[in-house]
XYZ file of N, CA and C in Angstrom:
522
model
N 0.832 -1.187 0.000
C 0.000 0.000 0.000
C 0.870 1.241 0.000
N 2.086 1.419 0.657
C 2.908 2.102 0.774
C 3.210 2.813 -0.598
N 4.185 1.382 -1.369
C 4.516 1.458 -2.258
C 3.012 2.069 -3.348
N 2.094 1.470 -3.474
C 1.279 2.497 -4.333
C 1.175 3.856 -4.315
N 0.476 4.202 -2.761
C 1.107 5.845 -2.358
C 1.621 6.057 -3.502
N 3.405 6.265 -2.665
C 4.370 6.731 -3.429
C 4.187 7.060 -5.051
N 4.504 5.927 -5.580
C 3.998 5.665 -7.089
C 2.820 6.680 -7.371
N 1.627 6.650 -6.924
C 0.440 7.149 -7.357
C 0.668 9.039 -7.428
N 1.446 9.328 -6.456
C 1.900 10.663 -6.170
C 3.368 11.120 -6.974
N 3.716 10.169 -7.412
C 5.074 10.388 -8.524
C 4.255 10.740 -10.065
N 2.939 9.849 -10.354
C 2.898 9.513 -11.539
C 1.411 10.462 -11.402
N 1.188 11.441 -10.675
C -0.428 11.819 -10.501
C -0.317 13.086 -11.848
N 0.858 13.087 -12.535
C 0.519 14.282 -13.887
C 0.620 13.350 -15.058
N 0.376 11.991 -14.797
C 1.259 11.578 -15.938
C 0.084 10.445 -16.393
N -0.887 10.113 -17.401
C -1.978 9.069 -17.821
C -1.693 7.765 -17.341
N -2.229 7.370 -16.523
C -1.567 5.817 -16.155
C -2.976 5.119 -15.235
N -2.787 3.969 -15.369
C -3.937 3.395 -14.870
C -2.984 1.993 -13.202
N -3.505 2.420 -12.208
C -2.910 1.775 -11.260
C -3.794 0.056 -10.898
N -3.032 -0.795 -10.773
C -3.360 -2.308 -10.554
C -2.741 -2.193 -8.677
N -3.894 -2.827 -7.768
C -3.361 -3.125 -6.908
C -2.968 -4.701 -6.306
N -1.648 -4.921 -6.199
C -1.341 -6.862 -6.291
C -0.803 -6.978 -5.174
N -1.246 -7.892 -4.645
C -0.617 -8.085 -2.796
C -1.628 -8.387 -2.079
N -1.565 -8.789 -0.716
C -2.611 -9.113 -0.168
C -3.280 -7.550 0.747
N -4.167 -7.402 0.572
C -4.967 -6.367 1.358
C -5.950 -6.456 2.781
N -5.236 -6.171 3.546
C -6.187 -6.326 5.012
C -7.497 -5.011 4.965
N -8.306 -5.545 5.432
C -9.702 -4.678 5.812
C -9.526 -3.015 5.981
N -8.675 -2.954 7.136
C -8.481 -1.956 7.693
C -7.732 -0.842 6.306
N -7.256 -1.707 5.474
C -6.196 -0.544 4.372
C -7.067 -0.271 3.322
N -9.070 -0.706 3.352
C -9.556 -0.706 1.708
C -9.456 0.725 1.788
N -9.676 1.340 2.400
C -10.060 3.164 2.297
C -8.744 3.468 1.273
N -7.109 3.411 1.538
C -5.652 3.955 1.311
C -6.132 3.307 -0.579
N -6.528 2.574 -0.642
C -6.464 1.574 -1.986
C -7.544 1.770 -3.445
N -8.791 1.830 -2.599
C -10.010 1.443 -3.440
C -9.910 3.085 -4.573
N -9.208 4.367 -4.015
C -9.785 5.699 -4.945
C -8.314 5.494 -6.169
N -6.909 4.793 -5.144
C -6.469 4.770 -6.777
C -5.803 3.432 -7.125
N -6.747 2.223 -7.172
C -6.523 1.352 -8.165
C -7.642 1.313 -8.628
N -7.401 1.014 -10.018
C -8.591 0.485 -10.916
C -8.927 -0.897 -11.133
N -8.422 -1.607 -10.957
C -8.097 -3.053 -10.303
C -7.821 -3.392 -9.173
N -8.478 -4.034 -8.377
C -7.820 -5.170 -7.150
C -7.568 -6.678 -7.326
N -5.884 -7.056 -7.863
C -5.999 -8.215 -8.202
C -6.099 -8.991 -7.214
N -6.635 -8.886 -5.730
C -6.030 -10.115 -4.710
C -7.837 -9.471 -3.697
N -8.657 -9.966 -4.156
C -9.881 -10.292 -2.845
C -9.985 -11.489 -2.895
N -9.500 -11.545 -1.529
C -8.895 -13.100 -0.971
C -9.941 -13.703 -0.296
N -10.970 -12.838 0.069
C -12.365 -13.221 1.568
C -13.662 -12.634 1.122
N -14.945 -12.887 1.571
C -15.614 -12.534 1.461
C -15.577 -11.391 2.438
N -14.945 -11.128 3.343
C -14.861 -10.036 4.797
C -14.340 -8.718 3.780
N -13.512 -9.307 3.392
C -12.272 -8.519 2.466
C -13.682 -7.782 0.956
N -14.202 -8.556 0.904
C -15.405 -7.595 -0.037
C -16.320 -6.849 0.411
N -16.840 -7.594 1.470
C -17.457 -6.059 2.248
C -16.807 -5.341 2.386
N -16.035 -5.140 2.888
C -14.938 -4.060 3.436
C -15.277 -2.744 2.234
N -14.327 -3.874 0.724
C -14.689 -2.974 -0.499
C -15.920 -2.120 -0.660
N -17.135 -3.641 -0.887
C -18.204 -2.555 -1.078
C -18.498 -1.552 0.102
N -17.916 -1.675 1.267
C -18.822 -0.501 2.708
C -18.067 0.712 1.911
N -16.489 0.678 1.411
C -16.138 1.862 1.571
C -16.463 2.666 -0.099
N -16.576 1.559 -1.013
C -17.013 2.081 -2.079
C -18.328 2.890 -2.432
N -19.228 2.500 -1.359
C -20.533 3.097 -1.430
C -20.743 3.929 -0.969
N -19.508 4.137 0.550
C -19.483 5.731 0.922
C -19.006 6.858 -0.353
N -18.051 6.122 -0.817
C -17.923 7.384 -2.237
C -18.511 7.518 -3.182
N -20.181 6.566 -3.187
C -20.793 6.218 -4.601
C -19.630 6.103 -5.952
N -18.715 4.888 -5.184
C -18.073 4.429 -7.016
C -17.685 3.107 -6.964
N -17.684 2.613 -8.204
C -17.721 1.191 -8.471
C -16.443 0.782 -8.361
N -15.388 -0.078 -7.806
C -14.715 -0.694 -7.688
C -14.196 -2.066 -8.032
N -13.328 -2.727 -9.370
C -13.538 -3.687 -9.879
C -12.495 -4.189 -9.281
N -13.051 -6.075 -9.251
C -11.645 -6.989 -8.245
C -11.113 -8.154 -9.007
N -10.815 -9.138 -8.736
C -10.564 -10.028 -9.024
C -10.328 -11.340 -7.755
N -11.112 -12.265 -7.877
C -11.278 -13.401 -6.534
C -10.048 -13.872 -6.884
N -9.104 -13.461 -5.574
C -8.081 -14.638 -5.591
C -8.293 -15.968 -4.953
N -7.569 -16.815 -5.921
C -7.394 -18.519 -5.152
C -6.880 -19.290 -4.987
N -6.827 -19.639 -3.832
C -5.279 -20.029 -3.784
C -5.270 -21.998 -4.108
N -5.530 -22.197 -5.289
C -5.355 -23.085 -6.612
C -4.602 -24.062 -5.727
N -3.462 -24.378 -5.321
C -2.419 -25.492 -5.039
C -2.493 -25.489 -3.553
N -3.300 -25.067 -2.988
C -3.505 -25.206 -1.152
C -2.636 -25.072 -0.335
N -1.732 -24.016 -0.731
C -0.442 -23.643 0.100
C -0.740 -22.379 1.130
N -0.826 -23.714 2.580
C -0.771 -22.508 3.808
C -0.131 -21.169 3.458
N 1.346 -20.635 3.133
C 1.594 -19.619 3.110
C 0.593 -18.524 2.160
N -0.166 -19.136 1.469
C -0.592 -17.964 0.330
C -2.438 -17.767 0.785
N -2.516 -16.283 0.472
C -4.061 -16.407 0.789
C -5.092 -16.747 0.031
N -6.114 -16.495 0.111
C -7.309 -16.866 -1.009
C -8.162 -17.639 -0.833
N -9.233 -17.791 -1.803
C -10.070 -18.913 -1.456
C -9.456 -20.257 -1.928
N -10.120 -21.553 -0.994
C -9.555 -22.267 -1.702
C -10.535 -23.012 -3.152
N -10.590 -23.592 -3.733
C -11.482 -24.128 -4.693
C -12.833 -24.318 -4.609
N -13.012 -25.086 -3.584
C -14.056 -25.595 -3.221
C -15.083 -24.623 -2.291
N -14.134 -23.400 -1.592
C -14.616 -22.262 -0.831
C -15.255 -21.414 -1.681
N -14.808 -21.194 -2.838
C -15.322 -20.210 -3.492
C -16.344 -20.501 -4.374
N -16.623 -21.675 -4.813
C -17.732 -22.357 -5.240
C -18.577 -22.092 -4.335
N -18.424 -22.582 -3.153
C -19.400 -22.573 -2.069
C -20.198 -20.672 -2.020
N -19.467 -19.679 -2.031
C -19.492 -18.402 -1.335
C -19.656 -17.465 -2.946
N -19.379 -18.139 -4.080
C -19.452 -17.198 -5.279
C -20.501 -16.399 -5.432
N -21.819 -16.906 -5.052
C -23.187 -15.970 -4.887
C -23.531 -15.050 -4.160
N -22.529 -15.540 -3.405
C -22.763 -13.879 -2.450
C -22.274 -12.775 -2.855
N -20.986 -12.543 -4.094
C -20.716 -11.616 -4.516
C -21.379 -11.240 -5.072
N -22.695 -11.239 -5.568
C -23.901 -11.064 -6.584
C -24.768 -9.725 -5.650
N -24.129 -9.338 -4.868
C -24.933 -8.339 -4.192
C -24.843 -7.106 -3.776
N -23.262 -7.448 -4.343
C -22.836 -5.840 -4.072
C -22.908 -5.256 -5.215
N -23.180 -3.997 -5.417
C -23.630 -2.921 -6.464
C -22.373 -1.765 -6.397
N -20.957 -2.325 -5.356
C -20.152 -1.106 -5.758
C -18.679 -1.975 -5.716
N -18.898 -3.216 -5.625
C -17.898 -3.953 -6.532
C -18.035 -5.212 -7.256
N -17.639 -5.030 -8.203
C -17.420 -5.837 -9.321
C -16.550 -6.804 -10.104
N -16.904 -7.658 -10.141
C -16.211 -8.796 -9.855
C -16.051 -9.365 -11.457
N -14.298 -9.169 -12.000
C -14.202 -9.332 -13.309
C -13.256 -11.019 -13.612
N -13.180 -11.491 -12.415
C -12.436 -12.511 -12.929
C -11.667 -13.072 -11.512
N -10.568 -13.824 -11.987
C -9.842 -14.650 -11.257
C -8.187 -14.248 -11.062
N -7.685 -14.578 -9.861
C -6.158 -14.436 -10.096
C -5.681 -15.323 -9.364
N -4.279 -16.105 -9.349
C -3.761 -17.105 -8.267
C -2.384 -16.541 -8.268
N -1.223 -17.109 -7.182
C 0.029 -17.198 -7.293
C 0.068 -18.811 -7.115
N 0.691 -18.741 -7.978
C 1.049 -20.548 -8.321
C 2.699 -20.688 -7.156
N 2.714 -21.883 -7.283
C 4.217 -22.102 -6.572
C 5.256 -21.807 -7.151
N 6.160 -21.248 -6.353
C 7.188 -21.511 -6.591
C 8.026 -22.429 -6.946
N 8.371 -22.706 -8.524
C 8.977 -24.136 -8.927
C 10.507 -23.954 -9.771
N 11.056 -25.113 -9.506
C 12.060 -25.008 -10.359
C 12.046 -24.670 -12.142
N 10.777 -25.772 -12.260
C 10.270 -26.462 -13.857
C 9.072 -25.742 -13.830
N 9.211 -24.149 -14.718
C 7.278 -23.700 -14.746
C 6.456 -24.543 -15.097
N 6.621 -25.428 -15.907
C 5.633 -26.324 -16.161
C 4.717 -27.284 -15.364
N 5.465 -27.736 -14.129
C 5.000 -27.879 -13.178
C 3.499 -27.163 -13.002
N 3.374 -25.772 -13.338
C 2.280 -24.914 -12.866
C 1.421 -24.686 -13.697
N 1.444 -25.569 -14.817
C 0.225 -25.969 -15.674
C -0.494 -26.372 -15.633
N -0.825 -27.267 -14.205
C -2.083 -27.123 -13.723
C -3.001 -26.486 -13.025
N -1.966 -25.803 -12.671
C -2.490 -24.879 -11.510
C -3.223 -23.718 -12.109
N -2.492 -23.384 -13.166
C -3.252 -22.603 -14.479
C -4.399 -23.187 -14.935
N -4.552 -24.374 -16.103
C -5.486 -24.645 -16.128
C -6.846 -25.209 -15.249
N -6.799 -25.227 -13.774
C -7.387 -25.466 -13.026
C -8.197 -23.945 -13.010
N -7.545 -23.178 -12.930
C -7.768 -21.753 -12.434
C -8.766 -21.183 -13.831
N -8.185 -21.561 -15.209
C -8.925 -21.322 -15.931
C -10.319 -21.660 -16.388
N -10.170 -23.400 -15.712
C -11.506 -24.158 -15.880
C -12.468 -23.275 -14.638
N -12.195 -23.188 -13.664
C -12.910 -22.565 -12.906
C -13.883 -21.353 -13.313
N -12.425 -20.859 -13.711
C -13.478 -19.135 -14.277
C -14.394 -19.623 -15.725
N -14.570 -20.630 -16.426
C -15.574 -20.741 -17.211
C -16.832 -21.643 -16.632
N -16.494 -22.367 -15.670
C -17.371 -23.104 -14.527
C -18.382 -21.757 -14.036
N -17.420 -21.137 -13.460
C -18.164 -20.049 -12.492
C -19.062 -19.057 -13.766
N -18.985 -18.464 -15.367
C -18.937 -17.768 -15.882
C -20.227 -18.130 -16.641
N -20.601 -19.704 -16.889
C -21.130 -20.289 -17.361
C -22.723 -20.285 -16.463
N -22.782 -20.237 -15.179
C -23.535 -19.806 -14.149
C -24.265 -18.400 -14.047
N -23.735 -17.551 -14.725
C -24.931 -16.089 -15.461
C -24.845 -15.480 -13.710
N -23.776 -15.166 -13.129
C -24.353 -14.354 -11.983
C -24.138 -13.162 -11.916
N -25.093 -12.167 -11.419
C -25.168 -10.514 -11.748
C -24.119 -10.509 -10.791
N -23.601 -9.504 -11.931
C -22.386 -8.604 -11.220
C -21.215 -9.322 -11.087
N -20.732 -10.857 -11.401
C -19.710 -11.179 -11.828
C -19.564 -11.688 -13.228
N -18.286 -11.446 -13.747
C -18.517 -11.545 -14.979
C -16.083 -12.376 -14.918
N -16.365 -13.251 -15.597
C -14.960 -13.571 -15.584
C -14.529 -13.941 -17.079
N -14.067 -12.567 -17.415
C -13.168 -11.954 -18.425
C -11.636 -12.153 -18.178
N -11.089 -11.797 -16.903
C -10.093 -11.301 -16.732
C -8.939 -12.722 -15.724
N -8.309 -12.986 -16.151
C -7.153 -13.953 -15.417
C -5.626 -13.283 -15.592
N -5.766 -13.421 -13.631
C -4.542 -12.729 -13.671
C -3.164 -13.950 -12.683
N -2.477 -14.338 -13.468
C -1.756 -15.498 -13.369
C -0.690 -15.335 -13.945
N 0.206 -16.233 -13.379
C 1.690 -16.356 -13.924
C 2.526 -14.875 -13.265
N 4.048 -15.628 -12.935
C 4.602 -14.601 -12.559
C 6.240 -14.814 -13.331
N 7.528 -13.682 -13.736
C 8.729 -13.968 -14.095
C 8.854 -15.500 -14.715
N 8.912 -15.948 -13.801
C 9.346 -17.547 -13.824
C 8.096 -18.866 -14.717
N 7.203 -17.994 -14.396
C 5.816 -18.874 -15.317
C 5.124 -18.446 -16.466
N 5.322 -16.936 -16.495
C 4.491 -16.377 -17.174
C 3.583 -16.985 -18.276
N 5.124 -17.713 -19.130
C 4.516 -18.250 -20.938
C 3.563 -19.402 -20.661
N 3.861 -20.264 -19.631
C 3.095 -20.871 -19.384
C 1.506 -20.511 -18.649
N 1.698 -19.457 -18.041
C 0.142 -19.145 -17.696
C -0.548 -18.776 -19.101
N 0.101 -17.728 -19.482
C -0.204 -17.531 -21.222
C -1.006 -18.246 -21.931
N 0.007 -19.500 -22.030
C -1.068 -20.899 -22.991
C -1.434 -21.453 -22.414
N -2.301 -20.844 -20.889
C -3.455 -21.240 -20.284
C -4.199 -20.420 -20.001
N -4.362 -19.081 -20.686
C -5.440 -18.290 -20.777
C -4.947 -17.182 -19.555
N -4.313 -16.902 -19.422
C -3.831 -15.459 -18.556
C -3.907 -14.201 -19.398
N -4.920 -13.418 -18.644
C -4.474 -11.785 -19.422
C -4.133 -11.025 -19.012
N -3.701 -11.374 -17.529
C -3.033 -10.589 -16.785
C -1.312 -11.359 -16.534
N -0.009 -10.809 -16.702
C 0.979 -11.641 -15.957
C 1.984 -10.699 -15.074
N 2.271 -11.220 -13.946
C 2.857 -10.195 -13.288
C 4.580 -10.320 -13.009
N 5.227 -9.721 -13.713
C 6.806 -9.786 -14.245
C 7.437 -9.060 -13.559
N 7.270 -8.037 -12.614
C 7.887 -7.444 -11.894
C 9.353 -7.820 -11.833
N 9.884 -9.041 -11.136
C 11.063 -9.461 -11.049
C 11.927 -9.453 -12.672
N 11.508 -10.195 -13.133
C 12.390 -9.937 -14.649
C 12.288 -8.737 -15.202
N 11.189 -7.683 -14.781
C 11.841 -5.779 -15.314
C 12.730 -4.695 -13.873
N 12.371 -5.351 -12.933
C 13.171 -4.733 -11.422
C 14.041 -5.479 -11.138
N 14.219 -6.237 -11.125
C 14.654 -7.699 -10.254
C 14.265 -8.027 -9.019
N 15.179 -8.883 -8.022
C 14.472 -8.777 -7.098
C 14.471 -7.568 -6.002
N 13.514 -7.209 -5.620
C 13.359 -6.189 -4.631
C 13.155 -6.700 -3.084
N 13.869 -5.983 -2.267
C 13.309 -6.252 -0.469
C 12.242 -5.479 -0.563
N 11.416 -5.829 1.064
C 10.888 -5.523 1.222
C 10.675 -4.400 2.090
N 9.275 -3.294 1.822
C 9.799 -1.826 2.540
C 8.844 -2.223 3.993
């Protein structure tokens, strides 16, 4: 969140459209929701109220993306598969966020290929879920693959990939 700040106040003369990627606690939707135009990581249903309470105080629409966490790795957040099947209808009710799709972080592997399922799992999902007609979600958008996977999320339907490391390298953390 920090890091957006910054960024958002470097680049506030300059046409640019901000993505927010990371995990987001409750307490930070206010710092987030006025400048990303994307939220790639709503990990909870808690985590969407949150969105819609604070989006509706500003009357504006806020678009997300359900993260999931695809390969069931304690360290990572999200729903897991079977959670979000369960809970997908309830996003059908908010009127100030909008729900365009899917995103995961796959594992960390030696062999990206390895994470070709984890991709196509992620992809079957969002036409599972898409195929179901529910107001106010609509899954267009997959945001998958990172440096190390990317091509492979690719030729599994990613339109989002997040490369950070191969254009920065690696960065600590602030």
């Amino acid at each position: 969140i920090q890091e957006l700040k910054e960024k958002y106040e470097a680049l506030k003369d300059v046409p640019h459209t901000n993505h927010f990627i990371g995990h987001l606690q409750t307490n930070k939707v206010k710092a987030v929701i006025k400048k990303a135009a994307l939220i790639h990581s709503v990990d909870s249903l808690r985590l969407a109220e949150a969105i819609e309470h604070e989006a509706a105080k500003l009357d504006i629409v806020v678009e997300g993306l359900l993260e999931v966490n695809v390969a069931n790795e304690e360290s990572k957040f999200g729903f897991s598969v079977s959670e979000l099947l369960e809970q997908i209808a309830a996003f059908e009710k908010f009127k100030h966020l909008k729900i365009r799709g899917l995103m995961t972080v796959a594992p960390y592997v030696s062999d990206p290929k390895c994470n070709e399922s984890v991709f196509k799992k992620l992809k079957d999902l969002s036409v599972d879920i898409n195929a179901r007609k529910f107001d106010n979600i609509v899954m267009n958008l997959l945001s998958m693959g990172m440096s190390n996977d990317y091509e492979i999320a690719i030729s599994q339907g990613a339109t989002f990939v997040r490369v950070g490391t191969a254009i920065f390298g690696v960065r600590g953390r602030k």
